[in-house]
Coordinates of C-alpha atoms in Angstrom, one line a residue:
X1 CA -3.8 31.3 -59.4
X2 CA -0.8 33.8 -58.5
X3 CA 2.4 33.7 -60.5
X4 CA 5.3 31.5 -59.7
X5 CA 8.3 33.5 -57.6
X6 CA 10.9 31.4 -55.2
X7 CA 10.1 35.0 -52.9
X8 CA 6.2 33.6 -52.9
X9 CA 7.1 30.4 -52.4
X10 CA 9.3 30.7 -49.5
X11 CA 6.6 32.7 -48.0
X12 CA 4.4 30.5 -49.1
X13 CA 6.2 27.9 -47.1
X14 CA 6.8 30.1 -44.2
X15 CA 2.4 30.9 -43.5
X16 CA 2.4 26.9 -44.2
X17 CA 0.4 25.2 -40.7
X18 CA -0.6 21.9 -39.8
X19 CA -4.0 22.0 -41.0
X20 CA -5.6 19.9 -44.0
X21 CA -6.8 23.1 -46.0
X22 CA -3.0 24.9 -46.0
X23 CA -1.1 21.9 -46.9
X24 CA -4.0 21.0 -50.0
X25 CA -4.3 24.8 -51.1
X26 CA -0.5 24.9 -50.7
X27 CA -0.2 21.6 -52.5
X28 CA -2.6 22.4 -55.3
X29 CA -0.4 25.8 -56.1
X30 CA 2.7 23.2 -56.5
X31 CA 1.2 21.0 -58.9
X32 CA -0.6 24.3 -60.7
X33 CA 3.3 25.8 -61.0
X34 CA 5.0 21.9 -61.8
X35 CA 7.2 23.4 -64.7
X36 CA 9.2 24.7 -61.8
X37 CA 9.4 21.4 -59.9
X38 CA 13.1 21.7 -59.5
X39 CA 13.2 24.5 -57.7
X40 CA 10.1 23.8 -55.9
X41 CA 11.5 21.0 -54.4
X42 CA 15.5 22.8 -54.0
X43 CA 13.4 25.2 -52.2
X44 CA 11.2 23.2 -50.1
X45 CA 14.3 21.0 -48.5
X46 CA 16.0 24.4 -48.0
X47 CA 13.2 25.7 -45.9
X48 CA 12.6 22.2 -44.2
X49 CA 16.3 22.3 -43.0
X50 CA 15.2 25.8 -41.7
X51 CA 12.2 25.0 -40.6
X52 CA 11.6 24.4 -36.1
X53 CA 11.3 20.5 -35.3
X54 CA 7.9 21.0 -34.6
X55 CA 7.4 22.0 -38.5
X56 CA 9.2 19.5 -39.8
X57 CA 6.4 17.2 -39.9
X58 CA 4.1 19.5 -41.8
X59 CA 6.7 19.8 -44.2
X60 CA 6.4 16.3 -45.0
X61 CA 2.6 16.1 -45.3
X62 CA 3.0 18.9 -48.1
X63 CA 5.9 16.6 -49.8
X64 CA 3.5 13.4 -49.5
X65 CA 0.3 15.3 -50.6
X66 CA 2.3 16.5 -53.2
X67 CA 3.8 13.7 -54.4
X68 CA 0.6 11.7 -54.4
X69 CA -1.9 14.4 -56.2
X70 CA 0.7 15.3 -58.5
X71 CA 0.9 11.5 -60.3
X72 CA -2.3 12.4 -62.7
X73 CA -0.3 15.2 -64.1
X74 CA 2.9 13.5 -64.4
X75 CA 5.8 12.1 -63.1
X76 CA 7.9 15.3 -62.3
X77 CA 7.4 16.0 -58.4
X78 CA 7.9 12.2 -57.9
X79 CA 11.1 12.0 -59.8
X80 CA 12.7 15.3 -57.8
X81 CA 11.6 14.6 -54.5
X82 CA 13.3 11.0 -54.9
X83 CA 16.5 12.7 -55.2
X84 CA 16.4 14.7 -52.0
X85 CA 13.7 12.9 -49.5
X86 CA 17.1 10.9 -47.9
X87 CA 18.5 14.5 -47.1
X88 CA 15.0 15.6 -46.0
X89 CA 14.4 12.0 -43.4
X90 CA 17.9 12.4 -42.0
X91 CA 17.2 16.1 -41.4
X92 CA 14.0 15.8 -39.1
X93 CA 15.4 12.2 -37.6
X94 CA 18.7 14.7 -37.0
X95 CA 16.0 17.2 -35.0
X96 CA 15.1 15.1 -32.0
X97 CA 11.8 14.8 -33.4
X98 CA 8.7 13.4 -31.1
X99 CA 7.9 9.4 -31.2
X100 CA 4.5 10.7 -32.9
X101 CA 6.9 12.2 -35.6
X102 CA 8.6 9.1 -36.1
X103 CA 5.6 7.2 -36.5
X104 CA 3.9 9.4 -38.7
X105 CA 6.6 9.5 -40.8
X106 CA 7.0 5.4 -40.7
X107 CA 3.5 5.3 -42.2
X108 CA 4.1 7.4 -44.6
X109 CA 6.5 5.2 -45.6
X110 CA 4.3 2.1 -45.5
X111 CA 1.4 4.0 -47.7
X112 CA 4.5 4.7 -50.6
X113 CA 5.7 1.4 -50.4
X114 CA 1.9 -0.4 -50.4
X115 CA 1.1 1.6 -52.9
X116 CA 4.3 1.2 -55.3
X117 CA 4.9 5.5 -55.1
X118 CA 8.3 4.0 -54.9
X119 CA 10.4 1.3 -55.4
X120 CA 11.4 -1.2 -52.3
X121 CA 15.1 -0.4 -52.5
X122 CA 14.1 3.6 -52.1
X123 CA 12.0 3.0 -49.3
X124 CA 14.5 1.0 -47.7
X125 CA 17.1 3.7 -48.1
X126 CA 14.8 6.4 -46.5
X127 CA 13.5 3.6 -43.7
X128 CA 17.7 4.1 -43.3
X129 CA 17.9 7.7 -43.1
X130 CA 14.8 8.0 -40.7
X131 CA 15.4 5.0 -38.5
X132 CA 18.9 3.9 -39.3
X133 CA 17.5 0.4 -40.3
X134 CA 16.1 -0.8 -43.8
X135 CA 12.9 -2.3 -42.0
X136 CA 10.3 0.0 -41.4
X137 CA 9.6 -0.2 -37.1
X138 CA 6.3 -1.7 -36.3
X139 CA 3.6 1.3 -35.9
X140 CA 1.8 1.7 -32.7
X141 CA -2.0 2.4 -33.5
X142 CA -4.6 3.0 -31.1
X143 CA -2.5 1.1 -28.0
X144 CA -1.7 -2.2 -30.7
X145 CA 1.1 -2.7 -33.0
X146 CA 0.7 -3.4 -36.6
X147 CA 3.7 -4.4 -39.6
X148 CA 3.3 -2.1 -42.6
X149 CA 3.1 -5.0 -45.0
X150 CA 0.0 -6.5 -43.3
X151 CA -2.1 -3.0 -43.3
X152 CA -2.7 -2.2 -46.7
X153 CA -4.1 1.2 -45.8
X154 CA -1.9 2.0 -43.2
X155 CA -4.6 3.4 -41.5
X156 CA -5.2 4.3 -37.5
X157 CA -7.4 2.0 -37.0
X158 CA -9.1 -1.4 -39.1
X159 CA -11.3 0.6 -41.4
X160 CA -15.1 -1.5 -41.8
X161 CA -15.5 -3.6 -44.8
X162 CA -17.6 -0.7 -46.7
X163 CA -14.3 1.9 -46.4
X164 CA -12.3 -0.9 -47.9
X165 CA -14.4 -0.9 -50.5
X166 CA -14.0 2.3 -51.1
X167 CA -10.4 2.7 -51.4
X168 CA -10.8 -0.7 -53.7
X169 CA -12.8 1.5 -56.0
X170 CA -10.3 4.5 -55.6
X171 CA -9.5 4.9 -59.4
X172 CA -12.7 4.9 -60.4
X173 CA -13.8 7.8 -58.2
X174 CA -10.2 9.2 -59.2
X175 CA -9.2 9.5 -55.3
X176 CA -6.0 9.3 -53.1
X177 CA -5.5 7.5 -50.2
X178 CA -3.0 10.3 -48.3
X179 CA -1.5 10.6 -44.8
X180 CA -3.0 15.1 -43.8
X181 CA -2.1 16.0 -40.3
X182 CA -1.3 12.0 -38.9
X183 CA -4.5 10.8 -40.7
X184 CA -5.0 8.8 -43.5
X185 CA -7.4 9.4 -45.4
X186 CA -9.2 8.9 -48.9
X187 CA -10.0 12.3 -51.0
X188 CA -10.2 13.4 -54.3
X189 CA -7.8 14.9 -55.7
X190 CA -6.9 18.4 -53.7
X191 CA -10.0 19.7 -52.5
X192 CA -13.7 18.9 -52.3
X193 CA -14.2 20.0 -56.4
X194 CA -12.3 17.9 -58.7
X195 CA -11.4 20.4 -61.3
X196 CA -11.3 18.8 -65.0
X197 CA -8.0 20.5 -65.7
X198 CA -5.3 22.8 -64.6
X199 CA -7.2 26.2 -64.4
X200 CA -5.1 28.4 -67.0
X201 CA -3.2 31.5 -65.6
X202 CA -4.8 34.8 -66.8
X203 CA -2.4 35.6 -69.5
X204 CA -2.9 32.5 -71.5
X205 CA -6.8 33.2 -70.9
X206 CA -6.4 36.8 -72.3
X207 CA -4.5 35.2 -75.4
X208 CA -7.1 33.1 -76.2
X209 CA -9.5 35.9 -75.9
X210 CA -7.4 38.3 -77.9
X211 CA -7.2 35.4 -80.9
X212 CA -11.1 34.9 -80.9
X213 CA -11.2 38.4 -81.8
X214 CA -10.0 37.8 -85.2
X215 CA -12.0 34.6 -85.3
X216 CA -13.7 33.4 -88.9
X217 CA -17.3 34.3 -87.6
X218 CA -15.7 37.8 -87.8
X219 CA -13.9 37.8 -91.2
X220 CA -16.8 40.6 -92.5
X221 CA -14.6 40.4 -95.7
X222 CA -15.3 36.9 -96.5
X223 CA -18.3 37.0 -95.7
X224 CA -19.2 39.3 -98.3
X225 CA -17.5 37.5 -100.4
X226 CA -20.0 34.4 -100.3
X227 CA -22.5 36.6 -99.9
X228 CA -21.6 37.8 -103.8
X229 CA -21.0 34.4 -105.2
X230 CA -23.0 34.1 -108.4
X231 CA -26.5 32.2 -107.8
X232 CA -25.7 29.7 -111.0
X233 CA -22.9 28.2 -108.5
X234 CA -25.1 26.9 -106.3
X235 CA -28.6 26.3 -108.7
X236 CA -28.5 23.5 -110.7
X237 CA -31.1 25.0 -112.7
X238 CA -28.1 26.9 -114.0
X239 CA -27.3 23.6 -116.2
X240 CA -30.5 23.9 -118.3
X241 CA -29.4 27.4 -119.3
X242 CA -26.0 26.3 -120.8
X243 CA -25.9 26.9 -124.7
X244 CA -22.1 26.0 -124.7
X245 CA -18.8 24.7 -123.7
X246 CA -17.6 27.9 -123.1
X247 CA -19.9 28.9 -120.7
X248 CA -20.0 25.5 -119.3
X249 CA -15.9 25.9 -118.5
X250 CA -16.8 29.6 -117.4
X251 CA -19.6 28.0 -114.8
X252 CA -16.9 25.3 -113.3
X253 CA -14.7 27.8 -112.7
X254 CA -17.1 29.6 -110.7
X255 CA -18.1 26.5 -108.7
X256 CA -14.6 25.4 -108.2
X257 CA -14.0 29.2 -106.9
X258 CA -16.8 28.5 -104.6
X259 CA -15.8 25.5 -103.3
X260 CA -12.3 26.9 -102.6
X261 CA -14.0 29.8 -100.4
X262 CA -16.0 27.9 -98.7
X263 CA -14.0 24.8 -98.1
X264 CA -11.5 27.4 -96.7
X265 CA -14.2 29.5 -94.5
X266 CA -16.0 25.8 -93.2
X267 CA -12.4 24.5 -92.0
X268 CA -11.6 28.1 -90.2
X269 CA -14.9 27.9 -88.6
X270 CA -14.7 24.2 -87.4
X271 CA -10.9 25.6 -86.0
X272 CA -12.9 28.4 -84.4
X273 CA -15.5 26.3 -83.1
X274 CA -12.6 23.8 -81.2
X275 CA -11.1 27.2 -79.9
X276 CA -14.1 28.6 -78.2
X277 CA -14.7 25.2 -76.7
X278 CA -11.3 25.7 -75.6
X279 CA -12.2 28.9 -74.2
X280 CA -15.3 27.4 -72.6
X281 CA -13.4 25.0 -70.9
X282 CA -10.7 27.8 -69.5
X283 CA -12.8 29.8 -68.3
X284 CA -14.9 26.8 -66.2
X285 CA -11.7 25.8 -64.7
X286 CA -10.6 29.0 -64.2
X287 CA -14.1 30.1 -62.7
X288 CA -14.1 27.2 -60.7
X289 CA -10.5 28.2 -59.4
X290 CA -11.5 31.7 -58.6
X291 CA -14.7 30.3 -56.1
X292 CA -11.8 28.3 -54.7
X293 CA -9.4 31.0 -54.1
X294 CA -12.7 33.4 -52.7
X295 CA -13.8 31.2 -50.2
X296 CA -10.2 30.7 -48.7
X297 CA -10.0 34.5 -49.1
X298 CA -13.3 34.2 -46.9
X299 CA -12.3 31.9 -44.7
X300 CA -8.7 33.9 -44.2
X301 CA -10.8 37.0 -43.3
X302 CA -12.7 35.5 -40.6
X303 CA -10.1 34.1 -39.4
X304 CA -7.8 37.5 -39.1
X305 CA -11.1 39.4 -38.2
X306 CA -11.7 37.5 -35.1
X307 CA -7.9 37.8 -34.4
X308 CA -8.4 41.6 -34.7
X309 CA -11.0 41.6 -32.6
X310 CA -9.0 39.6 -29.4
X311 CA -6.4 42.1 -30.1
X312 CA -8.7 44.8 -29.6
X313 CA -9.3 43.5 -26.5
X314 CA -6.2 43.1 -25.2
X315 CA -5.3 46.7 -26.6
X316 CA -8.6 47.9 -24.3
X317 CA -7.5 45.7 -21.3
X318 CA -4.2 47.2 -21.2
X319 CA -5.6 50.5 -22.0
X320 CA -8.2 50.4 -18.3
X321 CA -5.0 48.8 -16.8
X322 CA -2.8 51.9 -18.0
X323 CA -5.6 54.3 -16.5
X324 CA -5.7 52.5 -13.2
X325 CA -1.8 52.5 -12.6
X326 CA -0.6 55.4 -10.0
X327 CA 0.6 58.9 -11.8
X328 CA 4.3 59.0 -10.4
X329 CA 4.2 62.6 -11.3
X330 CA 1.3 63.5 -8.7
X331 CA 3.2 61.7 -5.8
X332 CA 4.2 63.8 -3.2
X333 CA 8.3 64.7 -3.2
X334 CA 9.2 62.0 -1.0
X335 CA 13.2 64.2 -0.9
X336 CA 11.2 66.9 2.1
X337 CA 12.7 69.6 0.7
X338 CA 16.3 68.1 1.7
X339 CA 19.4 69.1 -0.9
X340 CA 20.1 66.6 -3.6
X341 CA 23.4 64.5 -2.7
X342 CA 26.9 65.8 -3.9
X343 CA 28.2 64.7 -7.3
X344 CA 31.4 62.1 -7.8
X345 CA 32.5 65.9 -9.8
X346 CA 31.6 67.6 -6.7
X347 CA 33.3 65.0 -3.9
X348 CA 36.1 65.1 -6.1
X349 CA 36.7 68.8 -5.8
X350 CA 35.8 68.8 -2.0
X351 CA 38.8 66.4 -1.8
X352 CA 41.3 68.2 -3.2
X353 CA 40.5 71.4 -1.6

């Protein structure tokens, strides 16, 4: 997962498109990088007041998906996007925004007010700000009308009995229902693999490493150190051989030495043990991150290679239709030999003379 920079973000935000798998990856980088939640979302308004009408939209669906995914995690994204989404509705209602906009945006609304992401005074303020009433409009879906309140799914169409199920059953599957591209739909979590936690950045991977390096298992020192405890401490044939106290006193010293050692060495390998589960579970989640991030890489290069390739053609095209365009140079002098017409210097001069 890159590092967090308002420069990657905003450009981030600028390659951002309509489609389901740029506003997830996008999203999942967001709730990856949530320490900087303010100015993620400071940013993201910015650039949605920048952003064309036609973007607008899109914008949103990051904010939703975002605001949604991010609620396992914890409340941060939630909290700072209340305090700006007003801003953000009257912006794109301010835009002259498409009908389909407006709806979209109205169910939306419905889905965060069915599913308590925010309280009913909030979502009657942004109702406000989008639609300049408190109730949310009735939703045309599929040539009917339906009242937010009386579609729990706020979906595009009455889902069978099985979907319902489903979403019944969502936080047991540990799923979302979410509004990607005008659909509503239920998936888990970001992407098709539910990752068991935040994949770590590659800093805090190397760290954890670097520490295991130094680890118990590789304390030579103490090692040998066991290795040259006296037999009698662990024998307790050593007993029979006592003659007296003195020895006895000088044999509990040794055991209680031993003890010590290996109480000591025991607890630093159990703390070593926890650490290189740790380390197992990093580097899973961090594996599992990389795939990620390689197919999108692989999916990105397909899709600029086949963009290269039209633009190779259209560089050939223009190219044959360059070589088939007439040579002005060749074209016979169309003047016959006649003198070039006088100056303004030289009708100037003819005048005065």
């Amino acid at each position: 997962m890159s590092s967090f920079t308002e420069t990657g973000l905003v450009k981030k935000l600028f390659d951002l498109n309509q489609s389901q798998q740029s506003i997830q990856t996008l999203s999942l980088w967001l709730i990856h990088h949530r320490k900087h939640h303010s100015i993620i979302v400071k940013t993201w308004l910015k650039e949605l007041q920048r952003a064309p009408s036609t973007k607008k939209l899109t914008f949103m669906y990051l904010a939703n998906d975002v605001i949604q995914n991010s609620k396992k995690k914890g409340p941060e994204f939630g909290r700072e996007y209340e305090h700006v989404l007003v801003k953000a509705f009257k912006n794109v209602a301010q835009s002259s925004p498409e009908p389909k906009t407006i709806n979209s945006l109205n169910r939306i609304l419905g889905i965060w007010g069915d599913r308590g992401v925010y309280e009913e005074p909030k979502i009657k303020e942004y109702s406000t700000a989008l639609n300049g009433t408190e109730t949310i409009p009735k939703v045309e879906v599929n040539g009917s009308e339906k009242k937010r309140k009386g579609d729990s799914n706020a979906n595009e169409s009455d889902p069978p009995k099985k979907s319902r199920t489903a979403v019944g059953t969502e936080k047991k599957a540990k799923s979302e229902v979410v509004e990607v591209n005008g659909k509503v739909e239920t998936h888990i979590t970001l992407s098709p693999h539910q990752p068991d936690g935040d994949p770590p950045e590659p800093e805090d991977l190397i760290k954890v490493i670097l520490e295991l390096e130094n680890s118990a298992s590789s304390d030579a020192a103490v090692r040998e150190r066991i290795a040259s405890l006296k037999p009698e401490v662990s024998e307790l044939a050593a007993l029979d051989k006592l003659e007296d106290k003195e020895a006895a006193m000088k044999l509990a010293a040794d055991v209680n030495d031993a003890i010590k050692i290996l109480n000591d060495y025991n607890a630093r390998l159990a703390v070593e043990m926890d650490d290189r589960k740790k380390l197992t579970t990093m580097l899973r989640d961090f594996l599992r991150e990389q795939q990620e991030l390689q197919q999108q890489a692989e999916n990105r290069l397909v899709e600029y290679q086949n963009k290269l390739s039209k633009i190779k053609e259209v560089q050939k095209e223009v190219r044959n239709h360059m070589n088939n365009l007439p040579d002005l140079t060749s074209l016979p002098d169309v003047t016959g030999g006649l003198a070039p017409l006088p100056s303004a210097g030289d009708l100037f001069n003819a005048h005065h003379h």
